[in-house]
Each structure stands twice: as C-alpha cells, then as structure tokens.
PDB file of N, CA and C in Angstrom:
ATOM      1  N   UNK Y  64     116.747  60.812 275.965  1.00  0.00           N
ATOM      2  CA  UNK Y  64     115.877  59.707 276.290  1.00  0.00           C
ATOM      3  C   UNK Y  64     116.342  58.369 275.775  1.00  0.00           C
ATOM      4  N   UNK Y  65     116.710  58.614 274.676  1.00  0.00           N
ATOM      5  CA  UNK Y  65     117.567  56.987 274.095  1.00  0.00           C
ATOM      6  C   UNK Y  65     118.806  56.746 274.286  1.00  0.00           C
ATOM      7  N   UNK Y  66     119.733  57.418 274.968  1.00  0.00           N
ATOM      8  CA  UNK Y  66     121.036  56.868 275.398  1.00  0.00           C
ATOM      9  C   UNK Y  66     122.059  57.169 274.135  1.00  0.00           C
ATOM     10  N   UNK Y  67     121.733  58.403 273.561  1.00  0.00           N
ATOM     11  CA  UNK Y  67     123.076  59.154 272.575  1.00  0.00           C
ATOM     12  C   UNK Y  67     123.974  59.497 273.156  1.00  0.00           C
ATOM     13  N   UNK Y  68     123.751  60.159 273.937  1.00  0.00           N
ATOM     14  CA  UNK Y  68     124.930  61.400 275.215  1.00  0.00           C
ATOM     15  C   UNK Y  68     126.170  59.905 275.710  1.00  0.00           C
ATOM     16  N   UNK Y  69     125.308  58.569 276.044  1.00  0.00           N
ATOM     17  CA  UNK Y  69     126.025  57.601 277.049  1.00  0.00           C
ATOM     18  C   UNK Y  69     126.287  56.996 275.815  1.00  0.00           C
ATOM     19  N   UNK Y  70     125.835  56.873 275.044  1.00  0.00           N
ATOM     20  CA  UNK Y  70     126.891  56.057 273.845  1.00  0.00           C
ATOM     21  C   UNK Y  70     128.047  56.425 274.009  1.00  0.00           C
ATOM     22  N   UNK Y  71     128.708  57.732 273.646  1.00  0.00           N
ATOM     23  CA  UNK Y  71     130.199  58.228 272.948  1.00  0.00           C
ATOM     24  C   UNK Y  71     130.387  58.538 274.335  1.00  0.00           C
ATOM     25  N   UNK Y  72     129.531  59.146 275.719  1.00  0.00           N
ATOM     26  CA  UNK Y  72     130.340  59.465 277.259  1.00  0.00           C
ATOM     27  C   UNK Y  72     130.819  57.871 277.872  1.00  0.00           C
ATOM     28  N   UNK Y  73     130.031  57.134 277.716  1.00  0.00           N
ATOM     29  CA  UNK Y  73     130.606  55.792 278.739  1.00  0.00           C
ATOM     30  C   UNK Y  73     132.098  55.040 278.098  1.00  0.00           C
ATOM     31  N   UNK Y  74     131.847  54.843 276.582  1.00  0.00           N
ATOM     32  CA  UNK Y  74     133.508  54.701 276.177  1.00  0.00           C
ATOM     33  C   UNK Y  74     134.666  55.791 276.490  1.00  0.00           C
ATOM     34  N   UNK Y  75     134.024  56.463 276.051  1.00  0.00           N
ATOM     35  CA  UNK Y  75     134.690  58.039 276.471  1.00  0.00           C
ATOM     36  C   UNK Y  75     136.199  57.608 277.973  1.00  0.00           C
ATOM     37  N   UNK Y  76     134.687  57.785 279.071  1.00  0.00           N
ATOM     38  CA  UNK Y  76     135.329  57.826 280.307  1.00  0.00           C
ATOM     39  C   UNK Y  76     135.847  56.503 280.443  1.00  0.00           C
ATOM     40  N   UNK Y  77     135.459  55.322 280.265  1.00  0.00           N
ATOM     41  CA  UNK Y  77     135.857  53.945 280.194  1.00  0.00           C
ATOM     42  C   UNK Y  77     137.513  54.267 279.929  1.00  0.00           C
ATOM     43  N   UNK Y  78     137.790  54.686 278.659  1.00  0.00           N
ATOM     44  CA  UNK Y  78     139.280  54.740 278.151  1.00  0.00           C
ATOM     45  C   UNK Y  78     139.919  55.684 279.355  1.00  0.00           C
ATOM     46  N   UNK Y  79     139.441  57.034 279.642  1.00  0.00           N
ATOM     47  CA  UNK Y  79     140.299  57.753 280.268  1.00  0.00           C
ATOM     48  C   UNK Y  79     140.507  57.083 281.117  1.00  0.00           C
ATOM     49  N   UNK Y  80     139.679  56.211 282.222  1.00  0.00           N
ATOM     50  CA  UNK Y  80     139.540  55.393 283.765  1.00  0.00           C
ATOM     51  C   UNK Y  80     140.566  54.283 283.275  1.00  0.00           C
ATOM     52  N   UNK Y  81     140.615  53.736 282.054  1.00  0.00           N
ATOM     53  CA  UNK Y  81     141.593  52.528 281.890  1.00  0.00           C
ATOM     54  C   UNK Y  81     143.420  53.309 282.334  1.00  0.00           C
ATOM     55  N   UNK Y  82     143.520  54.242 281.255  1.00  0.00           N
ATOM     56  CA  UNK Y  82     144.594  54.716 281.224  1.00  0.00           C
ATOM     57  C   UNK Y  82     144.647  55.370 282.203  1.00  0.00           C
ATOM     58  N   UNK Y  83     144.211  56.044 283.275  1.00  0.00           N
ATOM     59  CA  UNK Y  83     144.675  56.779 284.358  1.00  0.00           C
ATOM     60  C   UNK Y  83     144.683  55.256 285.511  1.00  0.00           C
ATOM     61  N   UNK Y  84     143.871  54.340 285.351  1.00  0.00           N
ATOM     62  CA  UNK Y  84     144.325  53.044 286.484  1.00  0.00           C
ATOM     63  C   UNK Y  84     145.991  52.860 286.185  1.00  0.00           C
ATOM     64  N   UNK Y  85     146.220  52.871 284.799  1.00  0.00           N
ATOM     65  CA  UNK Y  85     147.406  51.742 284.503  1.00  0.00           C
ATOM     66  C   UNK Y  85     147.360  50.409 283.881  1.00  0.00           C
ATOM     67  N   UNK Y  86     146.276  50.256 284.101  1.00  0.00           N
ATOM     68  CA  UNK Y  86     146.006  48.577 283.229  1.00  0.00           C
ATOM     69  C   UNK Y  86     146.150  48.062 281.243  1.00  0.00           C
ATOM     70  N   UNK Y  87     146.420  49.935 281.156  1.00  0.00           N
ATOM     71  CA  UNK Y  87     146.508  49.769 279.247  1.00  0.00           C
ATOM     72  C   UNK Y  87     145.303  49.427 279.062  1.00  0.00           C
ATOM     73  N   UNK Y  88     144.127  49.047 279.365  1.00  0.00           N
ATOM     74  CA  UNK Y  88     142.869  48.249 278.613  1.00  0.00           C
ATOM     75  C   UNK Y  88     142.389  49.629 277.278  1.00  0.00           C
ATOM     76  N   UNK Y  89     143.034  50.365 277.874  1.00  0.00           N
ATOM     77  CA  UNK Y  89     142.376  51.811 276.581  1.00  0.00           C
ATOM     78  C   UNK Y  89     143.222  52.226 276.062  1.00  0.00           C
ATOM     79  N   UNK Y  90     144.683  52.293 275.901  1.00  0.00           N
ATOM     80  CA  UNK Y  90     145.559  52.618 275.407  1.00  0.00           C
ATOM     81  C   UNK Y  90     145.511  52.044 273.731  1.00  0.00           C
ATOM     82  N   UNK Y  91     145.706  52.380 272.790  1.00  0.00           N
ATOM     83  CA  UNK Y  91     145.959  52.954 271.366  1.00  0.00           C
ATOM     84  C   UNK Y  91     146.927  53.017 270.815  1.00  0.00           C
ATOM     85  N   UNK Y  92     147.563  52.241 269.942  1.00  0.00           N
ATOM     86  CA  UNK Y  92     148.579  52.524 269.399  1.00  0.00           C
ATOM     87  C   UNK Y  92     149.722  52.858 270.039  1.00  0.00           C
ATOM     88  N   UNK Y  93     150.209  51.730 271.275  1.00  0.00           N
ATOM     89  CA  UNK Y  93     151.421  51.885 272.379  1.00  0.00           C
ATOM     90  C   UNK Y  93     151.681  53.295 272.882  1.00  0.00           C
ATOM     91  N   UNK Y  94     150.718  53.850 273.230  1.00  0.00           N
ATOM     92  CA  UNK Y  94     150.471  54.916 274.161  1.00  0.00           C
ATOM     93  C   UNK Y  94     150.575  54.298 275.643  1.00  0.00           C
ATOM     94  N   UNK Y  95     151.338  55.095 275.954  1.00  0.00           N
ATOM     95  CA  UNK Y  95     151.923  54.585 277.304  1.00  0.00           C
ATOM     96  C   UNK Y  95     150.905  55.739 278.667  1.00  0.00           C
ATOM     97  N   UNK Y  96     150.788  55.548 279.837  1.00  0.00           N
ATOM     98  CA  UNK Y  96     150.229  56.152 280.522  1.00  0.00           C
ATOM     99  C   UNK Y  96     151.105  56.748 281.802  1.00  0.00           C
ATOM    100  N   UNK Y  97     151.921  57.689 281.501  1.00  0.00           N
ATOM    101  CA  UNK Y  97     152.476  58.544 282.265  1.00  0.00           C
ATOM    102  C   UNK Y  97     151.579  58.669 283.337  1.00  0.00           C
ATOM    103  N   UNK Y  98     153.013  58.899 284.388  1.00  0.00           N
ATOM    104  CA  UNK Y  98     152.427  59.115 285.679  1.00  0.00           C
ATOM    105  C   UNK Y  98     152.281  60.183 285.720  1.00  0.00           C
ATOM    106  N   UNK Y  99     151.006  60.872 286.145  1.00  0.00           N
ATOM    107  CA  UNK Y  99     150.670  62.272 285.648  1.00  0.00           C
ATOM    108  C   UNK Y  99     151.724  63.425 286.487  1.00  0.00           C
ATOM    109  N   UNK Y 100     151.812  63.229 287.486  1.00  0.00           N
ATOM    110  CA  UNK Y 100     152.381  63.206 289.403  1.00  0.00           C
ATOM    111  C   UNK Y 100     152.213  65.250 288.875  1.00  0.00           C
ATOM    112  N   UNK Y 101     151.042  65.126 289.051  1.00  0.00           N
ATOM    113  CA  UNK Y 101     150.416  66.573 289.084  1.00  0.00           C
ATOM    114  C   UNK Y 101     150.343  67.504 288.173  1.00  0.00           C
ATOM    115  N   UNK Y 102     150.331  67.050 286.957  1.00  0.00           N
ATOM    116  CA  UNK Y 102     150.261  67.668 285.715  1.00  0.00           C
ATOM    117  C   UNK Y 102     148.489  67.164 284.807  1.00  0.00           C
ATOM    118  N   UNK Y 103     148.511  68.162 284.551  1.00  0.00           N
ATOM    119  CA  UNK Y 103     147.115  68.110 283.820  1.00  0.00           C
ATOM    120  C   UNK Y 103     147.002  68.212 282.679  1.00  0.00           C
ATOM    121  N   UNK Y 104     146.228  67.441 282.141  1.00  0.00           N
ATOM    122  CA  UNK Y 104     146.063  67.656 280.786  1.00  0.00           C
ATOM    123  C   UNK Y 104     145.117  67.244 279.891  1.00  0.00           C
ATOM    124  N   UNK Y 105     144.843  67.432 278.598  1.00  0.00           N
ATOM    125  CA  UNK Y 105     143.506  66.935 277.985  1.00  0.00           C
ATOM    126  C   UNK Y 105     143.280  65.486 277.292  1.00  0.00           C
ATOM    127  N   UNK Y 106     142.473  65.014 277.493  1.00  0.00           N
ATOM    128  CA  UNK Y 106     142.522  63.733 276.854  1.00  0.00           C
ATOM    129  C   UNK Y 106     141.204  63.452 276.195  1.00  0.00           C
ATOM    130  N   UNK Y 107     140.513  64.011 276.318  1.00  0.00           N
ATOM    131  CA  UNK Y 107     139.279  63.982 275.014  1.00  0.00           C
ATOM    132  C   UNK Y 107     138.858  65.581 275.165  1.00  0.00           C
ATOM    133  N   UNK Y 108     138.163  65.917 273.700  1.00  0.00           N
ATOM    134  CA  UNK Y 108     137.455  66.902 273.157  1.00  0.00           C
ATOM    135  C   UNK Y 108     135.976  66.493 272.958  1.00  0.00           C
ATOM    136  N   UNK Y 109     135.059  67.182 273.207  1.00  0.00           N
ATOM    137  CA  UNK Y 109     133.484  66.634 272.847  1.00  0.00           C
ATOM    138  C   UNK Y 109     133.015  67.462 272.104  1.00  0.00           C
ATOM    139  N   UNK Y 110     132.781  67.585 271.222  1.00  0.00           N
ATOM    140  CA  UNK Y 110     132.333  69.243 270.053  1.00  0.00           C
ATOM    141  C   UNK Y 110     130.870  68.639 270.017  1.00  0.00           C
ATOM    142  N   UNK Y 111     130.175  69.566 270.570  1.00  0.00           N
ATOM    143  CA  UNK Y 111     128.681  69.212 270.248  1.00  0.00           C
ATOM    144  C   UNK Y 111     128.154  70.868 269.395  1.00  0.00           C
ATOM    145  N   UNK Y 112     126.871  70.428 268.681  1.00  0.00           N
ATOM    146  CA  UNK Y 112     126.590  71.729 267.603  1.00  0.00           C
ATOM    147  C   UNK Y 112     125.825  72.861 268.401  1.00  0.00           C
ATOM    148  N   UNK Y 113     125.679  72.676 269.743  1.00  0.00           N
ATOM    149  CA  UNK Y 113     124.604  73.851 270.807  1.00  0.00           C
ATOM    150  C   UNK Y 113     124.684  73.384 272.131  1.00  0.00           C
ATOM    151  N   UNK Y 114     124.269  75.137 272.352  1.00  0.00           N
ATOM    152  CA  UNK Y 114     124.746  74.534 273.622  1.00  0.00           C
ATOM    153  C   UNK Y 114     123.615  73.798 274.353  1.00  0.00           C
ATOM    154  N   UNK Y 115     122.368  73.757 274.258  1.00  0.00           N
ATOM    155  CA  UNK Y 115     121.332  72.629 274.935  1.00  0.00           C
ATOM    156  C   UNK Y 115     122.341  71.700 274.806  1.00  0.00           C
ATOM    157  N   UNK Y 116     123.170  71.268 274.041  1.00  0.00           N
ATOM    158  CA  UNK Y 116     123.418  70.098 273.611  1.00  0.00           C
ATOM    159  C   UNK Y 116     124.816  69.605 275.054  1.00  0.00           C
ATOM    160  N   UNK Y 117     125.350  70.640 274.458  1.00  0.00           N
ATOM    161  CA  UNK Y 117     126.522  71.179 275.114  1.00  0.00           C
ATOM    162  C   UNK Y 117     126.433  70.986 277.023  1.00  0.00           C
ATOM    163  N   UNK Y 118     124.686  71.828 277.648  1.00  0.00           N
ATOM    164  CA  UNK Y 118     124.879  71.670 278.824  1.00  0.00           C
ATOM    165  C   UNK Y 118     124.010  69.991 279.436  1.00  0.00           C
ATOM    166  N   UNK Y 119     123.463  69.123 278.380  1.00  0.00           N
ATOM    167  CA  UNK Y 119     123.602  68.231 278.430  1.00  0.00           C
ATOM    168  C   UNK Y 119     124.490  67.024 278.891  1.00  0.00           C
ATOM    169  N   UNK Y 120     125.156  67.177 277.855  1.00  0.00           N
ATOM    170  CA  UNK Y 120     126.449  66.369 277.952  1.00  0.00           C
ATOM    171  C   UNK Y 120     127.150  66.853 279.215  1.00  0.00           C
ATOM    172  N   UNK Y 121     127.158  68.501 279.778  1.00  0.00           N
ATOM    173  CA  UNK Y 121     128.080  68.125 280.585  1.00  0.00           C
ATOM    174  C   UNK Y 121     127.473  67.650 282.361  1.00  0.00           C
ATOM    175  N   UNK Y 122     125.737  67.620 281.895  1.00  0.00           N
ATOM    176  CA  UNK Y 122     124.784  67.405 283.050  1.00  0.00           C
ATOM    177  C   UNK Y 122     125.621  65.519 283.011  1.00  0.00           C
ATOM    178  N   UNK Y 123     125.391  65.189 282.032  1.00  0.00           N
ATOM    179  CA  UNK Y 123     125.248  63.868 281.969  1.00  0.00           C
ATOM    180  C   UNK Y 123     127.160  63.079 282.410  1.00  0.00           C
ATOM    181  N   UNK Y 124     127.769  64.323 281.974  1.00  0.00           N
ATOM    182  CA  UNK Y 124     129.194  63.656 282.605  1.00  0.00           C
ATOM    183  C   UNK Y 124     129.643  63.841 283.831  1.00  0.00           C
ATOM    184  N   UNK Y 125     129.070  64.934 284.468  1.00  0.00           N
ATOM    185  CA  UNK Y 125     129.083  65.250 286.117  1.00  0.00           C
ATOM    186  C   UNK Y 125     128.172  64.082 286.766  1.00  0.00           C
ATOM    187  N   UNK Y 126     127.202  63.885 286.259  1.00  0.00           N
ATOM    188  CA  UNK Y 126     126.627  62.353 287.070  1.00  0.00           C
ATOM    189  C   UNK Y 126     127.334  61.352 287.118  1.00  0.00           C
ATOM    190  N   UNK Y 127     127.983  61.028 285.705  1.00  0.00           N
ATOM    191  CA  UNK Y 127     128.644  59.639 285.570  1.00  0.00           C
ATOM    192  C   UNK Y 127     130.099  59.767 286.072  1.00  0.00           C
ATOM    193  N   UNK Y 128     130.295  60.853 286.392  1.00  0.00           N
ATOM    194  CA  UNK Y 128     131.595  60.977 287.046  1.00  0.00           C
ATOM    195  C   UNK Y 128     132.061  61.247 288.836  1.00  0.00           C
ATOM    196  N   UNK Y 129     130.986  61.204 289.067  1.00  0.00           N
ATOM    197  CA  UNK Y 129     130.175  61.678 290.181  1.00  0.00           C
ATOM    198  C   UNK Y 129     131.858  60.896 291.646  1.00  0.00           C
ATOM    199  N   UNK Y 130     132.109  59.891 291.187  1.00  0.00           N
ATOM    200  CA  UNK Y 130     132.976  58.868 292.569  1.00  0.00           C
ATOM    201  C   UNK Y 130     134.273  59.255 291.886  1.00  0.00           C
ATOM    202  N   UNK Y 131     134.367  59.999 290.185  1.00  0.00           N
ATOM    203  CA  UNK Y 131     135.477  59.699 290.579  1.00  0.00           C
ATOM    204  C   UNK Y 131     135.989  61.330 289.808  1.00  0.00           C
ATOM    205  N   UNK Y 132     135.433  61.992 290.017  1.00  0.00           N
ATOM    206  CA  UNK Y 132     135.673  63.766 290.303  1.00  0.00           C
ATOM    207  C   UNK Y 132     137.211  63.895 290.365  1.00  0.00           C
ATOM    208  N   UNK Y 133     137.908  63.504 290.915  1.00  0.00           N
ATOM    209  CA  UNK Y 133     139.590  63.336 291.446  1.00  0.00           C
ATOM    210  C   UNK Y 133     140.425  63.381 290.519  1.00  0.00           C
ATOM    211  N   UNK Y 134     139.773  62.462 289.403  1.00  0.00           N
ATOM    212  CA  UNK Y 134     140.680  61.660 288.112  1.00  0.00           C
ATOM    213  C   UNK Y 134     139.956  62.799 287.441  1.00  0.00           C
ATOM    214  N   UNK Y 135     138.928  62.914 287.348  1.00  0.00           N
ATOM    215  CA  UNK Y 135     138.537  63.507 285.676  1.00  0.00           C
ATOM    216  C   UNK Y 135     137.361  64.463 285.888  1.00  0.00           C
ATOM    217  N   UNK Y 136     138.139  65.709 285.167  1.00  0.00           N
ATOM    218  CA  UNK Y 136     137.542  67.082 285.235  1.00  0.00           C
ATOM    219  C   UNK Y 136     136.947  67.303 283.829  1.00  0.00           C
ATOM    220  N   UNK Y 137     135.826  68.204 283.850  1.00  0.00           N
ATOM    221  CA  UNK Y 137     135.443  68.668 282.981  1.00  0.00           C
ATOM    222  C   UNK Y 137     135.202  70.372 282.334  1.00  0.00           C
ATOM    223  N   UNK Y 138     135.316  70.814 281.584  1.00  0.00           N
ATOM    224  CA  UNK Y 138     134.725  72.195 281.627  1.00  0.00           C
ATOM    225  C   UNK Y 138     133.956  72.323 280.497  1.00  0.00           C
ATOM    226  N   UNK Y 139     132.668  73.567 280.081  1.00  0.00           N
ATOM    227  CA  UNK Y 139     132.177  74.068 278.946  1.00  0.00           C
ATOM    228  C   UNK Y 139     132.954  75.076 278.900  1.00  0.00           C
ATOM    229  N   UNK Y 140     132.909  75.140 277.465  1.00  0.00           N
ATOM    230  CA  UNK Y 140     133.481  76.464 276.668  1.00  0.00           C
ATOM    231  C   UNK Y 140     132.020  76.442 275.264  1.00  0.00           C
ATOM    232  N   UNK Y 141     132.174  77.677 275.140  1.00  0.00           N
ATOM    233  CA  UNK Y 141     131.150  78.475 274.548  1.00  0.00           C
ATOM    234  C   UNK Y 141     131.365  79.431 273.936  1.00  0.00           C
ATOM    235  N   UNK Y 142     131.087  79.917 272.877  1.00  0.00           N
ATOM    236  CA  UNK Y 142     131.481  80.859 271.915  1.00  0.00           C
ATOM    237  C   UNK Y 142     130.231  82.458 272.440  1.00  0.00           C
ATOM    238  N   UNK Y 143     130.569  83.131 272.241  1.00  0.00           N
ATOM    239  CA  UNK Y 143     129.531  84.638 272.508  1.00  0.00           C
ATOM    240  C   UNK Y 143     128.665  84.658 273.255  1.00  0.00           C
ATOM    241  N   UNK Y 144     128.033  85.281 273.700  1.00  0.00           N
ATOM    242  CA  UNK Y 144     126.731  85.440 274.442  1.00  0.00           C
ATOM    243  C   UNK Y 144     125.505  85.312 273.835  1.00  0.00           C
ATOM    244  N   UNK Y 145     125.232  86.133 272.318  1.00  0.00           N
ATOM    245  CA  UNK Y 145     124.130  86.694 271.308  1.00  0.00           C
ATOM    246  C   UNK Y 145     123.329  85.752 270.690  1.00  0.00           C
ATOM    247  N   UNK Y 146     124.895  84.237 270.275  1.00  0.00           N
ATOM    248  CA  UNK Y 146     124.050  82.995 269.371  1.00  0.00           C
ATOM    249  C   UNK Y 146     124.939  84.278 268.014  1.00  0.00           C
ATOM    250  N   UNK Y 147     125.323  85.025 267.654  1.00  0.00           N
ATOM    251  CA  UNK Y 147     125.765  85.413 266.309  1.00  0.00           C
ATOM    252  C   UNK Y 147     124.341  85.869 265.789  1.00  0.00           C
ATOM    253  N   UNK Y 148     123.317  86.151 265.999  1.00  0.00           N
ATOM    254  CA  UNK Y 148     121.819  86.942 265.956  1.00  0.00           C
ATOM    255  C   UNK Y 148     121.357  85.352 265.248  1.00  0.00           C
ATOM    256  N   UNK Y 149     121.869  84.162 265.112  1.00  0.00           N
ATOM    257  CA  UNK Y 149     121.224  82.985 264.564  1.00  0.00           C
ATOM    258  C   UNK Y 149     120.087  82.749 265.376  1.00  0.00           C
ATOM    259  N   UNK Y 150     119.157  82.977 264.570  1.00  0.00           N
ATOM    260  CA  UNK Y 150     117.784  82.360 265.457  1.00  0.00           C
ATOM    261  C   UNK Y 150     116.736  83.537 265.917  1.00  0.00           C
ATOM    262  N   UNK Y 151     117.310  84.455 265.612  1.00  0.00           N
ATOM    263  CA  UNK Y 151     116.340  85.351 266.327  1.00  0.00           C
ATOM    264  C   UNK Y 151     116.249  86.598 264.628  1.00  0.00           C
ATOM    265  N   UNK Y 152     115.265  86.822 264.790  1.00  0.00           N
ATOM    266  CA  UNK Y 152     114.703  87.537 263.611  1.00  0.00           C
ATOM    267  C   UNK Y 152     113.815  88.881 263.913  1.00  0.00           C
ATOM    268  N   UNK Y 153     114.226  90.029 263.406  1.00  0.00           N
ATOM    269  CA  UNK Y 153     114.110  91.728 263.736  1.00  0.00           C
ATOM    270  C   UNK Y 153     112.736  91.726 262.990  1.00  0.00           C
ATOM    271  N   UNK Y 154     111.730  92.350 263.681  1.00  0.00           N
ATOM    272  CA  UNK Y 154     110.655  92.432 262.556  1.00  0.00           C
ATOM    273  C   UNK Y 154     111.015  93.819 262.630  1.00  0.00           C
ATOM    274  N   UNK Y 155     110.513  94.377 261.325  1.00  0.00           N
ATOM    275  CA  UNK Y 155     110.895  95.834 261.198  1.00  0.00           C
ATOM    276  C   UNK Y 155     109.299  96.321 260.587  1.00  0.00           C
ATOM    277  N   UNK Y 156     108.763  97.510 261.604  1.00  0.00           N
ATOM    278  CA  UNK Y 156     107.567  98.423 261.196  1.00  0.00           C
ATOM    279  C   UNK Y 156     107.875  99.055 260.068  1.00  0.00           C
ATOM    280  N   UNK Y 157     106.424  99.095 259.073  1.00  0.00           N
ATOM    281  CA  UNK Y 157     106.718  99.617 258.026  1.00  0.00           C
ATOM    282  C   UNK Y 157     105.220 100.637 257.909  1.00  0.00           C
ATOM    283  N   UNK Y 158     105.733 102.210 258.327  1.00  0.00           N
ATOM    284  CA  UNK Y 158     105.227 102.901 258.138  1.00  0.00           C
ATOM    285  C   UNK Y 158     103.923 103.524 257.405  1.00  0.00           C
TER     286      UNK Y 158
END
C-alpha cells in the first residue's frame, strides 16, 4: 500500500533499462554494456524473507514490466514445499 516493493523495483529496472538501451545512465564503476547478441544473464538478485513477500514482488514486476517483457525476465525460486514445519505447531493428545 505505501510503495516499498516500487521503491528498490523502479531503480531496480530503471538501471537494467539504462544499460540494456546503451546510454550508460546506470552503469557503475565503468561497467560497460555488452551487446548481449543472445546471451542471458543475471543482473539483479531480490532476496525477500517469504514468499507472500516473494509473490508480491514478482506480481508487482510483471506489471511494471509489462511493454518491455523482451529485455527483462523474471523468475521465483523458493526453497521446500513444508515452510521447514516454521509456523505450524502439532498439538499432541494427552491421554
């Protein structure tokens, strides 16, 4: 509701969109912007602590990425299925 997710996503994609135009406006420390000419590769990490959090962010980067899908892909990755039993608690009958 307050614009956390678009804080760190709009610079985010801002830099990748600079450096995949060519214009340097996001480039870092004379990082140059190879012509990709069909090679893929990673250019940011987003570590969020859950996955609400997790399918958030990636609701919110498929919108904002919406025209330009072509340039910039995304995926989730996710650890187990269970949660590691965090969060969920066994009551046990006692006879």
């Amino acid at each position: 509701g307050s614009g956390k997710t678009l804080a760190y996503c709009l610079p985010l994609l801002h830099k990748i969109l600079s450096l995949k135009s060519g214009d340097g406006a996001g480039a870092v420390g004379g990082e140059d912007d190879d012509d990709d000419g069909g090679d893929h590769f990673v250019r940011a990490v987003v570590l969020v602590p859950t996955r609400e959090l997790c399918s958030q962010v990636q609701k919110t980067l498929t919108e904002l990425t919406y025209y330009c899908d072509d340039v910039i892909s995304s995926v989730v990755l996710s650890a187990g299925g269970g949660g590691g039993g965090q969060g969920k608690k066994k009551e046990s009958k006692k006879e």
